[in-house]
GROMACS .gro file of N, CA and C in nm:
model
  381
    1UNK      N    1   0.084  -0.118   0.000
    1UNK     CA    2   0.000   0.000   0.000
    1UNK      C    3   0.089   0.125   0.000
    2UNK      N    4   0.076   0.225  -0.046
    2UNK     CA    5   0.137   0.333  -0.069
    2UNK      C    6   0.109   0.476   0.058
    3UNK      N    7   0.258   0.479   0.086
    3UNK     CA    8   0.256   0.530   0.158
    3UNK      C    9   0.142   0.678   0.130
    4UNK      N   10   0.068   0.712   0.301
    4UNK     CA   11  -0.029   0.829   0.281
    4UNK      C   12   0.052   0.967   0.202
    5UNK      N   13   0.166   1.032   0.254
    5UNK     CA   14   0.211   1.114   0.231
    5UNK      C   15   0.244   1.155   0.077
    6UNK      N   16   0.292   1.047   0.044
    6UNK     CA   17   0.334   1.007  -0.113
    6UNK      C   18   0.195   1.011  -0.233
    7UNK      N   19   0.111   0.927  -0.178
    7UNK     CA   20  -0.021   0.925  -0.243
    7UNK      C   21  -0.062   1.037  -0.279
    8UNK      N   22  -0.088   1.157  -0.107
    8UNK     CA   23  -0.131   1.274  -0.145
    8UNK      C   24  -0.049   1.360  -0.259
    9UNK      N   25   0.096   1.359  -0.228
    9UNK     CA   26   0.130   1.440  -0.361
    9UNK      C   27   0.107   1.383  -0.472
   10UNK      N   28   0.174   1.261  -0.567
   10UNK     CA   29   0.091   1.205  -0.650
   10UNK      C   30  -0.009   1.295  -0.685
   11UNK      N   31  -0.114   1.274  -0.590
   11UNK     CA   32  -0.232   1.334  -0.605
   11UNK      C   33  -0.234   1.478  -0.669
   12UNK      N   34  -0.200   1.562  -0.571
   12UNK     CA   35  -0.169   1.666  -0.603
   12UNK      C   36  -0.133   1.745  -0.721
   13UNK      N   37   0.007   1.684  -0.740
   13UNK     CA   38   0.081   1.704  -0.869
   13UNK      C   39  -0.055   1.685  -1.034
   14UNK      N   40  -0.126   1.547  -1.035
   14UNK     CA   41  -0.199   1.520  -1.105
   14UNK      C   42  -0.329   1.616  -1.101
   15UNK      N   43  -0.360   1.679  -1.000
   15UNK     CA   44  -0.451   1.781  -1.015
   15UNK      C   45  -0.410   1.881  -1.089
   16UNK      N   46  -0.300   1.905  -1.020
   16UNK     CA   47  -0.235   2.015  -1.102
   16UNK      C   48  -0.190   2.076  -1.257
   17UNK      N   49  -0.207   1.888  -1.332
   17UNK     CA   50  -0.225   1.922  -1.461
   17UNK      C   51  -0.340   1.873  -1.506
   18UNK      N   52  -0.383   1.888  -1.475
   18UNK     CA   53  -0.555   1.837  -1.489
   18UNK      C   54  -0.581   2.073  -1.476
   19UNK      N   55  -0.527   2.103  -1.432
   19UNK     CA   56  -0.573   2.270  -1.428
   19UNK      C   57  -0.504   2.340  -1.536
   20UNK      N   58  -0.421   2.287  -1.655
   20UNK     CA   59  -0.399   2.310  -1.742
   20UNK      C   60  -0.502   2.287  -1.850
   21UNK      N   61  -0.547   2.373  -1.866
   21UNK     CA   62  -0.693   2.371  -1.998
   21UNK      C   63  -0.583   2.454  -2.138
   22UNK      N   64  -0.510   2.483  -2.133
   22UNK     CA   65  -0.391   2.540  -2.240
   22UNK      C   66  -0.261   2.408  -2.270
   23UNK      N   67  -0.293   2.299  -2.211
   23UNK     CA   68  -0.187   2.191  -2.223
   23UNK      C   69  -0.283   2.030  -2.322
   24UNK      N   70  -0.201   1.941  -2.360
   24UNK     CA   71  -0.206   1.834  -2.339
   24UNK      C   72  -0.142   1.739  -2.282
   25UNK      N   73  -0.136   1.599  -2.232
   25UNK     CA   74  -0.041   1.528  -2.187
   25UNK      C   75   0.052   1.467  -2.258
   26UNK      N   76   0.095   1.428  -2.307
   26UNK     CA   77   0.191   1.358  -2.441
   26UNK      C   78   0.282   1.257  -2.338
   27UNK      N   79   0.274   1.226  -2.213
   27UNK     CA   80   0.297   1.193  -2.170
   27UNK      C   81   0.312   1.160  -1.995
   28UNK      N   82   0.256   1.070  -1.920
   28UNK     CA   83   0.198   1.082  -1.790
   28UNK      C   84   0.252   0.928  -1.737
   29UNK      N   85   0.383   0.920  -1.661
   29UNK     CA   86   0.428   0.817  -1.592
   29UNK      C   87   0.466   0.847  -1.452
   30UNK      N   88   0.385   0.736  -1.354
   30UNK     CA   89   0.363   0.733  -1.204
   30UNK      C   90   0.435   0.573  -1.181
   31UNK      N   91   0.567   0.567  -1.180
   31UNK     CA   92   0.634   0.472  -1.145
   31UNK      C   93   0.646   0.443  -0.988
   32UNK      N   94   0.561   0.333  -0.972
   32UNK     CA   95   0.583   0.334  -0.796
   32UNK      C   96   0.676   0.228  -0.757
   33UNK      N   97   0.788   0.227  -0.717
   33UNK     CA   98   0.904   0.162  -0.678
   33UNK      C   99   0.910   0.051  -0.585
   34UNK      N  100   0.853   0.179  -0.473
   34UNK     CA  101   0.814   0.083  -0.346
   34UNK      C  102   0.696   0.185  -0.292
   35UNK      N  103   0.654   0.141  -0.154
   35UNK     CA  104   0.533   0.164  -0.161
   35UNK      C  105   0.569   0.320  -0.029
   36UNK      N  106   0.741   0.384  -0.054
   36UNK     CA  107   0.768   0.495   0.001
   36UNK      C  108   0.840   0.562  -0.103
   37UNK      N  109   0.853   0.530  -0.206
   37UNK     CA  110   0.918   0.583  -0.364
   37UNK      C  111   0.852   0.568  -0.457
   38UNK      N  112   0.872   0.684  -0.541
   38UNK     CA  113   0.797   0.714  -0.707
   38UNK      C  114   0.882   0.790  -0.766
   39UNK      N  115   0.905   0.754  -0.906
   39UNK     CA  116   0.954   0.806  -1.004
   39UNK      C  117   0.833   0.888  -1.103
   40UNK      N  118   0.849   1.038  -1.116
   40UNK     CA  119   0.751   1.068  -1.241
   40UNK      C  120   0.835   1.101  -1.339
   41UNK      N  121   0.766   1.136  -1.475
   41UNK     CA  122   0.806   1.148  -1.587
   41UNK      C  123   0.630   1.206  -1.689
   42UNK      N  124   0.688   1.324  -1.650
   42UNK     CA  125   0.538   1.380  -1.732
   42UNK      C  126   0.615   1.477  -1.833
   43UNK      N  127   0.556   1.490  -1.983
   43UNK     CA  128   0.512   1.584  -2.055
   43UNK      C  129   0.417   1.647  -2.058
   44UNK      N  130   0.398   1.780  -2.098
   44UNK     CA  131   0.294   1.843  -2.116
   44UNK      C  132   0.344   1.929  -2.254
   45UNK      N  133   0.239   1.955  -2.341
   45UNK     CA  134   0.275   2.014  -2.453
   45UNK      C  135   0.184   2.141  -2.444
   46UNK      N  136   0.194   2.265  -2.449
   46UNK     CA  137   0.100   2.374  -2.496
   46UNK      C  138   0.065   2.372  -2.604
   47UNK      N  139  -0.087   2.473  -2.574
   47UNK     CA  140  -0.099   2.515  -2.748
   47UNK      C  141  -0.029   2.659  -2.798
   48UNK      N  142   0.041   2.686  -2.769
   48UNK     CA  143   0.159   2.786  -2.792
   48UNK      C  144   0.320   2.674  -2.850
   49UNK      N  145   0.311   2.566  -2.852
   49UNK     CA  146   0.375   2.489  -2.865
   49UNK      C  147   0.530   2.472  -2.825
   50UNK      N  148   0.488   2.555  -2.691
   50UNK     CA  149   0.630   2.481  -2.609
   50UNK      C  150   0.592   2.304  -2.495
   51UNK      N  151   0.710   2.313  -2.435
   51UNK     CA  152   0.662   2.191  -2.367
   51UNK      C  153   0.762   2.180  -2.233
   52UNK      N  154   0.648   2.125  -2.127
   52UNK     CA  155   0.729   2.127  -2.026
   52UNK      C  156   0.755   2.005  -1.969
   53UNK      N  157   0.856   1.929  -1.941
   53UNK     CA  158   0.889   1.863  -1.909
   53UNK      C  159   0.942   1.781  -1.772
   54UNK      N  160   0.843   1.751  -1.697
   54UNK     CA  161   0.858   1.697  -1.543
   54UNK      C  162   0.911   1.566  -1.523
   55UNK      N  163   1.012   1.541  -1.440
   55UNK     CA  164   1.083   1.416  -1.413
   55UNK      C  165   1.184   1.472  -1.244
   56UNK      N  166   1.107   1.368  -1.188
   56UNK     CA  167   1.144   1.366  -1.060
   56UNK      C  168   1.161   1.197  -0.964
   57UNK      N  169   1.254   1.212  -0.873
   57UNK     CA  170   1.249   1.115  -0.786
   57UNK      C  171   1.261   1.129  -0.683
   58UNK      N  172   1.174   1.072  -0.594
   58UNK     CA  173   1.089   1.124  -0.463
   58UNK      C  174   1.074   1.000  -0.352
   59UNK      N  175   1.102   0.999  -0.245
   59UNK     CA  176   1.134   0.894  -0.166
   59UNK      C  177   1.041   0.970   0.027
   60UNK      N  178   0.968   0.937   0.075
   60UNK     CA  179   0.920   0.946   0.219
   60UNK      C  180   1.008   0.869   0.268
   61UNK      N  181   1.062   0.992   0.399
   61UNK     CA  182   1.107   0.950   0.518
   61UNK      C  183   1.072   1.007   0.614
   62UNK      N  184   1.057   0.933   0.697
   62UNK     CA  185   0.927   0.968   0.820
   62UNK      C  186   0.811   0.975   0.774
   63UNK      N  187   0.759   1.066   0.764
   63UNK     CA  188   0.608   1.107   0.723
   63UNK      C  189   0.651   1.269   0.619
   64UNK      N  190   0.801   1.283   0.619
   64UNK     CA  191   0.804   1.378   0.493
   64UNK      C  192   0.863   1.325   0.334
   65UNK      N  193   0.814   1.420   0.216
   65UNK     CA  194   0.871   1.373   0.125
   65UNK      C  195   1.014   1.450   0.083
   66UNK      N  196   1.111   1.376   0.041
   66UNK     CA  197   1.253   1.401   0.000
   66UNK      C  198   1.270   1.389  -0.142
   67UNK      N  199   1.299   1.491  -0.194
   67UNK     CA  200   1.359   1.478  -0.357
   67UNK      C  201   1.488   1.397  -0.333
   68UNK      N  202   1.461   1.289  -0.420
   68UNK     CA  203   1.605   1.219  -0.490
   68UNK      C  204   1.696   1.327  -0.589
   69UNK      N  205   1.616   1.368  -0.666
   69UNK     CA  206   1.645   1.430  -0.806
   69UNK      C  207   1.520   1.483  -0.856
   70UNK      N  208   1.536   1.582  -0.939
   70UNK     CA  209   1.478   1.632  -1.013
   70UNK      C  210   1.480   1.693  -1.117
   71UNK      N  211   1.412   1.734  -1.254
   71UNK     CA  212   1.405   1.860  -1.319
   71UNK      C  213   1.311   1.856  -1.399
   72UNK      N  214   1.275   1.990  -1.429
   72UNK     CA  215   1.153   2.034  -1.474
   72UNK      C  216   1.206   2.190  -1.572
   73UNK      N  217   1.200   2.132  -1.687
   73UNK     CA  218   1.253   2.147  -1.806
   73UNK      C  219   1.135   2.238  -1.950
   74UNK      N  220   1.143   2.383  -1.934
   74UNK     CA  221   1.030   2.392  -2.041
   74UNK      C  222   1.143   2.483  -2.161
   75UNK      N  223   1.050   2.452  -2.249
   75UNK     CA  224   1.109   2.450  -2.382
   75UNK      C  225   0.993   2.496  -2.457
   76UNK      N  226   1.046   2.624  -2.617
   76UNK     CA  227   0.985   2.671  -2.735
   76UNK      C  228   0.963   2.563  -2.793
   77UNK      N  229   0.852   2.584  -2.898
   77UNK     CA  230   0.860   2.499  -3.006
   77UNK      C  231   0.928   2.509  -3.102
   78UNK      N  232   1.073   2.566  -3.087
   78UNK     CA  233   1.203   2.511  -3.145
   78UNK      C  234   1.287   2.497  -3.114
   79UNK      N  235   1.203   2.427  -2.956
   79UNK     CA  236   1.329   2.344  -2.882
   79UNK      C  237   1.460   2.428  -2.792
   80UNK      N  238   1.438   2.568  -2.764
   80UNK     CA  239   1.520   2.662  -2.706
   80UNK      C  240   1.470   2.685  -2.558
   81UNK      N  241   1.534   2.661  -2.530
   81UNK     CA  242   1.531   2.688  -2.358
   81UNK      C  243   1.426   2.797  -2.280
   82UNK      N  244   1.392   2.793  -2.233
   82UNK     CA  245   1.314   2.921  -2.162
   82UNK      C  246   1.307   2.902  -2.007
   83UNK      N  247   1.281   2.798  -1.963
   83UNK     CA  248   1.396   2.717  -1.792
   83UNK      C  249   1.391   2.608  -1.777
   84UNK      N  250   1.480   2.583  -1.624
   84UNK     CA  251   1.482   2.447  -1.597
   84UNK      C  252   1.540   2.439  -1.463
   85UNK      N  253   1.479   2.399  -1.372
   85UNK     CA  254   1.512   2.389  -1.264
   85UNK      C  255   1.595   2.256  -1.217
   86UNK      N  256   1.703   2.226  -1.189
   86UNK     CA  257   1.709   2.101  -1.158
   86UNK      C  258   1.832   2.052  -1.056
   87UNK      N  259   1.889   1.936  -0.980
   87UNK     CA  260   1.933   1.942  -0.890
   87UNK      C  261   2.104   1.863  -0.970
   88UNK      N  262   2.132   1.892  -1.035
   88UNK     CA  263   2.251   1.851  -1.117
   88UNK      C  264   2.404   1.910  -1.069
   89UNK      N  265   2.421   1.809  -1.042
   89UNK     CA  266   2.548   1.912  -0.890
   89UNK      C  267   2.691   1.977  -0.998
   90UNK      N  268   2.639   2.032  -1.095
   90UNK     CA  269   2.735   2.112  -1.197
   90UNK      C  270   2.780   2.248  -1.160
   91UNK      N  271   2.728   2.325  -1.050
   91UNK     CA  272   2.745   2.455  -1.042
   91UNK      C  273   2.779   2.469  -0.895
   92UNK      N  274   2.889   2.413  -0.874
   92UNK     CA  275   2.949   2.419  -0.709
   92UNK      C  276   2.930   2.551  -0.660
   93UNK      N  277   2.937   2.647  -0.725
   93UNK     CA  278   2.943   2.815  -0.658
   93UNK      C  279   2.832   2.874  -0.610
   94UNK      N  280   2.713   2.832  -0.681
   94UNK     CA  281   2.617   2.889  -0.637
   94UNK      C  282   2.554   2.825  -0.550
   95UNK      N  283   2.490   2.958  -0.459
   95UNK     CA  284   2.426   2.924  -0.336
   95UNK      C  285   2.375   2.842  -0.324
   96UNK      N  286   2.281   2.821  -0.390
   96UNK     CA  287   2.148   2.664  -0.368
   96UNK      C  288   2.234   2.547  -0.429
   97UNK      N  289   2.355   2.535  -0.416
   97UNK     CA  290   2.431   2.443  -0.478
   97UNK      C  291   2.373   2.256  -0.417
   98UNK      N  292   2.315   2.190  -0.415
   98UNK     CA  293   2.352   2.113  -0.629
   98UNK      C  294   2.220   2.210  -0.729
   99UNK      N  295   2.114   2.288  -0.620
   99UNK     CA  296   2.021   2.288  -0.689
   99UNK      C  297   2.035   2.403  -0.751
  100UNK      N  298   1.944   2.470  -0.904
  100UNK     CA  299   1.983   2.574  -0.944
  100UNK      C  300   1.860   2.606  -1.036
  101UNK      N  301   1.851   2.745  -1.115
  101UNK     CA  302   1.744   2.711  -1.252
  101UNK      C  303   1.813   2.770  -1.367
  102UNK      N  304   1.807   2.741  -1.488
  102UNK     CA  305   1.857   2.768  -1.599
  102UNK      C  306   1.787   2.856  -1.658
  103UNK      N  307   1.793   2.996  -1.687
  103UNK     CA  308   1.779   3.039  -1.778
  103UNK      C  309   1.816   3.042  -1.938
  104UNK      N  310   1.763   3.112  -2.046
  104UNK     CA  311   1.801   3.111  -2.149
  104UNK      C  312   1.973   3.167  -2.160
  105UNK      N  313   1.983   3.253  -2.088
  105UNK     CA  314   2.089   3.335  -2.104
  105UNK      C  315   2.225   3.332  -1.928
  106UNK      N  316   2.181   3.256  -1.867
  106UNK     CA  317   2.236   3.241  -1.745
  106UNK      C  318   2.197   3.128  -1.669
  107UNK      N  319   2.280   3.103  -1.561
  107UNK     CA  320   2.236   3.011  -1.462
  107UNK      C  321   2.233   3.051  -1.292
  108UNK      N  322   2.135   3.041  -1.195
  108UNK     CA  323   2.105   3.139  -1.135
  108UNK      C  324   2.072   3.068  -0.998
  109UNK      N  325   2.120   3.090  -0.891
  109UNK     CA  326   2.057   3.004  -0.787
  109UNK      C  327   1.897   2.963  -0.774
  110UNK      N  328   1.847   2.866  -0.743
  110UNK     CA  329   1.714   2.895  -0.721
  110UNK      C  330   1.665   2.711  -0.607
  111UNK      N  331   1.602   2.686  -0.536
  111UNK     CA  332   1.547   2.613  -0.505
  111UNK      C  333   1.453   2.541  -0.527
  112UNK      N  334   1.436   2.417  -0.467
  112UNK     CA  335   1.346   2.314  -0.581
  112UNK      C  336   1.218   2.397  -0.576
  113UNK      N  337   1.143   2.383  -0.635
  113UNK     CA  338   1.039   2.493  -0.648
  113UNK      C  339   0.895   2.375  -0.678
  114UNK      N  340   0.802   2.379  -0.593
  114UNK     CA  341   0.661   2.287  -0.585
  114UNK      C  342   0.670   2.262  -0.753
  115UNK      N  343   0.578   2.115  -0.787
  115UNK     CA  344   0.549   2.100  -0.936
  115UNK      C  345   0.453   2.217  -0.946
  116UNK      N  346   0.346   2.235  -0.866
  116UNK     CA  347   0.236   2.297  -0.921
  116UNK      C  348   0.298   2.510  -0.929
  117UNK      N  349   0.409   2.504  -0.906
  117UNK     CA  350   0.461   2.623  -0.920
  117UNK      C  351   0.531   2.659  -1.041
  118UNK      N  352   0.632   2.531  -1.072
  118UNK     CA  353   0.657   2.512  -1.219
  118UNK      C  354   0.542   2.482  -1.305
  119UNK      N  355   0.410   2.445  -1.290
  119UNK     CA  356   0.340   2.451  -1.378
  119UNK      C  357   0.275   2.582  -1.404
  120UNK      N  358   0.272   2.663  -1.282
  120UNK     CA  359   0.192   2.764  -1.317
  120UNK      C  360   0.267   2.862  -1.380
  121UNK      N  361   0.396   2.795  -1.362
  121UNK     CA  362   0.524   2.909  -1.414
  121UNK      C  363   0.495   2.903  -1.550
  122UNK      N  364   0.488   2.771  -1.634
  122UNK     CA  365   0.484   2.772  -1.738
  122UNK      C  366   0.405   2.785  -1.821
  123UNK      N  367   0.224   2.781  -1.739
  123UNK     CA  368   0.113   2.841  -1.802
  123UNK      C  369   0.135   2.994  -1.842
  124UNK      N  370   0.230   3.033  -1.768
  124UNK     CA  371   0.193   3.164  -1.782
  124UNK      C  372   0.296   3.252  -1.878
  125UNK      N  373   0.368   3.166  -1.960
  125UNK     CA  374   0.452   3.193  -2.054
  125UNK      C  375   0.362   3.234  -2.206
  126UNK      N  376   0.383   3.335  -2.209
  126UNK     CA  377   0.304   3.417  -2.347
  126UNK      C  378   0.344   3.372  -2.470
  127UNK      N  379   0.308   3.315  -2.586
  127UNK     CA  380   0.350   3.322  -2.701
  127UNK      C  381   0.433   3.429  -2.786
   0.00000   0.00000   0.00000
């Protein structure tokens, strides 16, 4: 049985693109490991035709949840960067070091940031 804590986000997260009425899914994987670990792996495509890209690994201990890894990756529809948040221990200097977000033009401290924050981040990217 899956742990309560875990379930609820799951949950969560899946509401959260379920509140995208400007997206489709092109892709929606809920890998449950064990029954205190999940792997996701979601696409979402706009109709502005960028796409954002969620992939995370997530593990409860105690009764909280712990990122393994993450990133959450959105992209033009020609494939050019616009961000990406992710925990890739490449940038020893900066503050939130392993974690960071990518801009088009820089790379910038930043912290893991909720899915449903990166999603709303990316609804709200203008054509």
């Amino acid at each position: 049985m899956l742990h309560k804590a875990l379930a609820e986000y799951l949950e969560k997260i899946e509401q959260a693109i379920l509140q995208c009425d400007n997206a489709y899914v092109e892709r929606y994987i809920e890998e449950i490991v064990t029954s205190e670990r999940a792997n996701l792996r979601i696409r979402l495509r706009f109709e502005q035709g960028y796409l954002l890209e969620i992939n995370e690994a997530i593990i409860v201990e105690g009764n909280t949840l712990v990122p393994l890894d993450y990133r959450y990756h959105c992209q033009d529809g020609r494939n050019r960067l616009i961000f990406r948040y992710d925990s890739t221990p490449h940038f020893p200097g900066l503050s939130s070091f392993p974690q960071h977000k990518h801009l088009p033009d820089d790379v910038i401290p930043a912290r893991k940031p909720d899915v449903e924050q990166v999603v709303q981040e990316a609804m709200s990217i203008q054509a």
